[in-house]
Amino acid sequence: MTLPNFAFFKGRIIPYGDAKVGVLTHTLNYGTGVFGGLRAYWNGDENQLFLFRPHDHYRRFLESAKLLLMELPYSEADIVQFTMDLLKAEGFRTDAYIRPLCYFADEIIGVRLHNLHPELTIVSIPFGSYVENEEGSHVTVSSWRRIDDNMIPARGKIAGSYVNSAFIKTDAQRAGFDEAIVLNQDGHVAEGSAENFFMVRKGVVCTPPITDNILEGITRRTVMMLLRDELKLEVVERSIDRTEIYLADEAFYCGTGVQVAAITGVDHRPIGNGKMGDVTKKLRQVYFDVVRGRSAKYREFCLPVYSKA
Ligand SMILES: Cc1ncc(COP(=O)(O)O)c(C=O)c1O
């Protein structure tokens, strides 16, 4: 991976190589940090880089920080501005991924959330696809369970909880699958290792509710809106049983990284006819138009990074 040129670190933009923390840093030892993941899309026709739904991403970022009792001296608008400054410094003319992290900078021994000092970093790198087979993933139902809200808040993007995601992803890939579907403690479908889950069954699109230990995905919200308003489909948030997936007509993941990726098989069973279905296909077309700023109707989601020449 190409390393970034710059980092937002301790309140300013500095060379990436100078953005360093000590090995005793609280978050490095205990996972007590929160992070985000945004994408910026290059639109060659307009010579413009569009940052997708930055306010929504940073609202969730600050909510995740609130769950860990982190009080940053920055507003959502401040962090959007830092991100814009960073992207301008990098000068990308390609799709990019942005990684904000709020971490406890204290170099101490002692597990807790109180009386600690949070700091913000942001970095950005050029970025393409997150999964290899986004047009037809073969996935497995993980033997791991999704973290429960009463263990680590599942709705927050909390660094330590990604050990759970890492187990899920690695075991799926070592077993020869592209990804996994993870169940919650009740045995209902939660999501993928780092993406939300949808299935289409009998003409209705279903996705787990936010009380089933899922991350409250920004892409999930975008996709629900596009399915309803553009594809004119009924979308229902309800608990999903494992074997419903086996009988689904279509299934897909969505997330900032994965974007919209078709799931065409689960544990060697084809979903529908084993090929990407019409709903997923149409949704992907609409989604990519929206994120690249090509849809006038949804243009307000796309923040232009560069000022017009
Ligand atoms: C566990 C998990 N679920 C779902 C998502 C999708 O969320 P979003 O659409 O906000 O990127 C992510 C993405 O980072 C994730 O880490």
Tab-separated table of N, CA and C and ligand atoms in Angstrom, residues 35-39 56-57 60 97 99 130 146-147 154 156-158 161-162 164-165 182 190-197 213-222 254-259 287, ligand 1:
chain	number	residue	atom	x	y	z
A	35	PHE	N	-12.865	5.057	14.963
A	35	PHE	CA	-12.392	5.497	13.661
A	35	PHE	C	-13.546	5.632	12.684
A	36	GLY	N	-13.226	6.136	11.531
A	36	GLY	CA	-14.220	6.286	10.467
A	36	GLY	C	-13.602	5.829	9.169
A	37	GLY	N	-14.397	5.803	8.139
A	37	GLY	CA	-13.888	5.451	6.807
A	37	GLY	C	-14.774	6.158	5.800
A	38	LEU	N	-14.179	7.081	5.053
A	38	LEU	CA	-14.942	7.829	4.044
A	38	LEU	C	-14.293	7.588	2.698
A	39	ARG	N	-15.055	7.856	1.667
A	39	ARG	CA	-14.480	7.802	0.327
A	39	ARG	C	-14.637	9.148	-0.344
A	56	ASP	N	-22.394	13.255	7.522
A	56	ASP	CA	-23.002	12.065	8.140
A	56	ASP	C	-21.929	11.162	8.735
A	57	HIS	N	-20.817	11.023	8.028
A	57	HIS	CA	-19.730	10.192	8.560
A	57	HIS	C	-19.176	10.785	9.854
A	60	ARG	N	-21.478	10.356	12.881
A	60	ARG	CA	-21.339	9.037	13.505
A	60	ARG	C	-19.994	8.905	14.218
A	97	TYR	N	-9.535	7.058	-0.131
A	97	TYR	CA	-10.168	6.612	1.123
A	97	TYR	C	-9.620	7.492	2.241
A	99	ARG	N	-9.275	8.047	6.411
A	99	ARG	CA	-9.347	7.334	7.676
A	99	ARG	C	-9.130	8.301	8.862
A	130	TYR	N	-12.477	-2.744	-2.503
A	130	TYR	CA	-12.132	-3.314	-1.203
A	130	TYR	C	-12.215	-4.841	-1.246
A	146	ARG	N	-21.114	-11.918	16.201
A	146	ARG	CA	-20.904	-10.471	16.204
A	146	ARG	C	-20.888	-9.985	17.656
A	147	ILE	N	-19.997	-9.027	17.954
A	147	ILE	CA	-19.978	-8.434	19.299
A	147	ILE	C	-21.371	-7.924	19.662
A	154	ALA	N	-21.984	-2.011	19.581
A	154	ALA	CA	-21.885	-2.496	18.201
A	154	ALA	C	-22.180	-1.388	17.196
A	156	GLY	N	-21.184	1.611	17.302
A	156	GLY	CA	-20.055	2.539	17.177
A	156	GLY	C	-18.915	1.880	16.426
A	157	LYS	N	-18.085	2.712	15.816
A	157	LYS	CA	-16.934	2.173	15.080
A	157	LYS	C	-15.733	2.223	16.030
A	158	ILE	N	-15.694	1.243	16.903
A	158	ILE	CA	-14.731	1.244	18.004
A	158	ILE	C	-13.561	0.327	17.661
A	161	SER	N	-13.143	-3.381	18.772
A	161	SER	CA	-14.145	-4.360	18.341
A	161	SER	C	-13.791	-4.957	16.974
A	162	TYR	N	-12.821	-4.359	16.292
A	162	TYR	CA	-12.451	-4.891	14.976
A	162	TYR	C	-11.582	-6.143	15.066
A	164	ASN	N	-12.875	-8.664	16.469
A	164	ASN	CA	-13.981	-9.549	16.102
A	164	ASN	C	-14.089	-9.656	14.570
A	165	SER	N	-14.056	-8.513	13.900
A	165	SER	CA	-14.123	-8.502	12.429
A	165	SER	C	-12.936	-9.240	11.810
A	182	VAL	N	-22.039	-12.694	9.561
A	182	VAL	CA	-21.891	-13.025	10.974
A	182	VAL	C	-23.237	-12.877	11.680
A	190	ALA	N	-26.403	-10.467	11.448
A	190	ALA	CA	-26.027	-9.085	11.794
A	190	ALA	C	-25.500	-8.396	10.529
A	191	GLU	N	-24.328	-8.816	10.057
A	191	GLU	CA	-23.733	-8.142	8.892
A	191	GLU	C	-22.546	-8.930	8.384
A	192	GLY	N	-21.671	-8.294	7.602
A	192	GLY	CA	-20.421	-8.912	7.185
A	192	GLY	C	-19.330	-8.527	8.178
A	193	SER	N	-18.061	-8.779	7.811
A	193	SER	CA	-16.984	-8.421	8.746
A	193	SER	C	-16.842	-6.908	8.852
A	194	ALA	N	-17.158	-6.182	7.787
A	194	ALA	CA	-17.075	-4.713	7.815
A	194	ALA	C	-18.025	-4.116	6.784
A	195	GLU	N	-19.210	-4.700	6.694
A	195	GLU	CA	-20.205	-4.196	5.738
A	195	GLU	C	-21.591	-4.630	6.185
A	196	ASN	N	-22.585	-3.845	5.829
A	196	ASN	CA	-23.964	-4.195	6.171
A	196	ASN	C	-24.537	-5.167	5.144
A	197	PHE	N	-25.607	-5.847	5.555
A	197	PHE	CA	-26.164	-6.938	4.746
A	197	PHE	C	-27.602	-6.634	4.318
A	213	ASN	N	-27.379	-5.465	16.637
A	213	ASN	CA	-25.914	-5.406	16.783
A	213	ASN	C	-25.170	-5.161	15.476
A	214	ILE	N	-25.738	-4.263	14.677
A	214	ILE	CA	-25.046	-3.878	13.444
A	214	ILE	C	-24.396	-2.512	13.638
A	215	LEU	N	-23.427	-2.206	12.779
A	215	LEU	CA	-22.940	-0.831	12.716
A	215	LEU	C	-23.974	-0.023	11.935
A	216	GLU	N	-24.266	1.168	12.419
A	216	GLU	CA	-25.264	1.987	11.734
A	216	GLU	C	-24.601	2.619	10.505
A	217	GLY	N	-24.603	1.868	9.431
A	217	GLY	CA	-23.842	2.252	8.237
A	217	GLY	C	-24.433	3.447	7.499
A	218	ILE	N	-23.544	4.278	6.990
A	218	ILE	CA	-23.969	5.432	6.182
A	218	ILE	C	-24.407	4.925	4.797
A	219	THR	N	-23.673	3.947	4.263
A	219	THR	CA	-24.040	3.384	2.963
A	219	THR	C	-25.385	2.674	3.067
A	220	ARG	N	-25.608	1.999	4.186
A	220	ARG	CA	-26.903	1.329	4.422
A	220	ARG	C	-28.039	2.334	4.270
A	221	ARG	N	-27.837	3.525	4.867
A	221	ARG	CA	-28.881	4.562	4.765
A	221	ARG	C	-29.050	5.029	3.329
A	222	THR	N	-27.929	5.233	2.645
A	222	THR	CA	-27.979	5.673	1.243
A	222	THR	C	-28.712	4.633	0.400
A	254	CYS	N	-23.199	-3.842	1.658
A	254	CYS	CA	-22.901	-2.450	1.326
A	254	CYS	C	-22.073	-1.829	2.447
A	255	GLY	N	-21.269	-0.872	2.069
A	255	GLY	CA	-20.417	-0.177	3.026
A	255	GLY	C	-19.516	0.763	2.254
A	256	THR	N	-18.880	1.670	2.962
A	256	THR	CA	-18.011	2.625	2.271
A	256	THR	C	-16.917	1.897	1.499
A	257	GLY	N	-16.308	0.902	2.144
A	257	GLY	CA	-15.232	0.161	1.488
A	257	GLY	C	-15.754	-0.691	0.354
A	258	VAL	N	-16.714	-1.551	0.666
A	258	VAL	CA	-17.205	-2.552	-0.290
A	258	VAL	C	-18.129	-1.930	-1.346
A	259	GLN	N	-18.664	-0.758	-1.059
A	259	GLN	CA	-19.653	-0.046	-1.892
A	259	GLN	C	-20.922	-0.925	-1.967
A	287	TYR	N	-26.032	3.762	-7.507
A	287	TYR	CA	-25.108	4.127	-6.424
A	287	TYR	C	-23.849	4.800	-6.971
B	1	LIG	C1	-18.620	-3.490	10.956
B	1	LIG	C2	-19.060	-2.613	9.840
B	1	LIG	N1	-20.324	-2.685	9.392
B	1	LIG	C3	-20.779	-1.911	8.397
B	1	LIG	C4	-19.967	-0.985	7.775
B	1	LIG	C5	-20.505	-0.071	6.702
B	1	LIG	O1	-20.621	1.217	7.212
B	1	LIG	P1	-20.517	2.508	6.283
B	1	LIG	O2	-21.525	2.334	5.237
B	1	LIG	O3	-20.831	3.648	7.185
B	1	LIG	O4	-19.148	2.549	5.751
B	1	LIG	C6	-18.654	-0.884	8.178
B	1	LIG	C7	-17.791	0.070	7.471
B	1	LIG	O5	-16.866	0.575	7.785
B	1	LIG	C8	-18.178	-1.696	9.248
B	1	LIG	O6	-16.922	-1.599	9.683
